[in-house]
Amino acid sequence: MATELTWLGHSAFRLDTPGGKRVYVDPFLHGNPRCPESELEPERCDLVVLTHGHGDHVGDTVSIATRFGCPVVAQVELRAWLTRQGVPDDGLAHSPNKGGTVSVGGVAVTLTDANHSSSTADGTYAGEPCGIVLTLEDGARLYFAGDTNVFGDMSLIARLYRPDVAVLPIGDHFTMGPQEAALAIDLLGVIRVVPCHYGTFPLLTGTPEALRELVPDGVEIIAPAPGETVTL
Ligand SMILES: [Zn+2]
């Protein structure tokens, strides 16, 4: 079974893994103007993974976790805040920090660096923003950069984890835009890229078309419509 990735608009993704797990990354569903109506109420969830504490990434995490009783992996301060919001306490089992890896049912979650900010909707300090490397049951690796600019240590992420696919923000304003994303692709050494964090609000002006013009032949910019599933 292949990996199926469904974009839910903004930076929200639903991932169906080769082992049959359903994973949500940054599940901003309600309030996300580009999340399809049919995706607002998840049918099931085995794991939620978060990059940082901003509301457009934490999104529906608390309701999903309490409804399905699934683990939530997030950077340690953010995970502690989520526990205070009602996510079941897991005794730090799913509270790594950068460089750490947590395995949940055959899916390994590694937190990487990201350059951004992080606080929760009520203004609480939420640690540092992160990127995520997911290593799936078949060994496939997906790198979700989270919200970030480009940074040179993306080359370390490439050396360490050799991601098969990179999910990169391209909207500009709050994150990198296409110009920086093109350099990120070079540093990461990836040839398959899924753009996100664009088109949600008028401020986010970067587009997949602009990115395509900046990358060499052989780099595939995979840009599903909201609600569309791509097989990786
Ligand atoms: Zn964001």
mmCIF file of C-alpha atoms and ligand atoms in Angstrom, residues 10-11 52 54 56-57 116 147 174-175 197, ligand 1:
data_model
loop_
_atom_site.group_PDB
_atom_site.id
_atom_site.type_symbol
_atom_site.label_atom_id
_atom_site.label_comp_id
_atom_site.label_asym_id
_atom_site.label_seq_id
_atom_site.Cartn_x
_atom_site.Cartn_y
_atom_site.Cartn_z
ATOM 1 C CA HIS A 10 -3.327 25.798 4.471
ATOM 2 C CA SER A 11 -0.837 23.493 6.259
ATOM 3 C CA HIS A 52 4.013 24.615 16.435
ATOM 4 C CA HIS A 54 -0.221 28.853 16.324
ATOM 5 C CA ASP A 56 -3.707 27.885 12.160
ATOM 6 C CA HIS A 57 -1.737 24.704 12.953
ATOM 7 C CA HIS A 116 9.501 30.958 13.076
ATOM 8 C CA ASP A 147 6.296 27.504 9.124
ATOM 9 C CA PHE A 174 4.453 34.635 7.486
ATOM 10 C CA THR A 175 6.772 32.038 5.946
ATOM 11 C CA HIS A 197 0.569 27.589 3.523
HETATM 12 ZN ZN ZN B 1 1.051 29.221 9.912
#
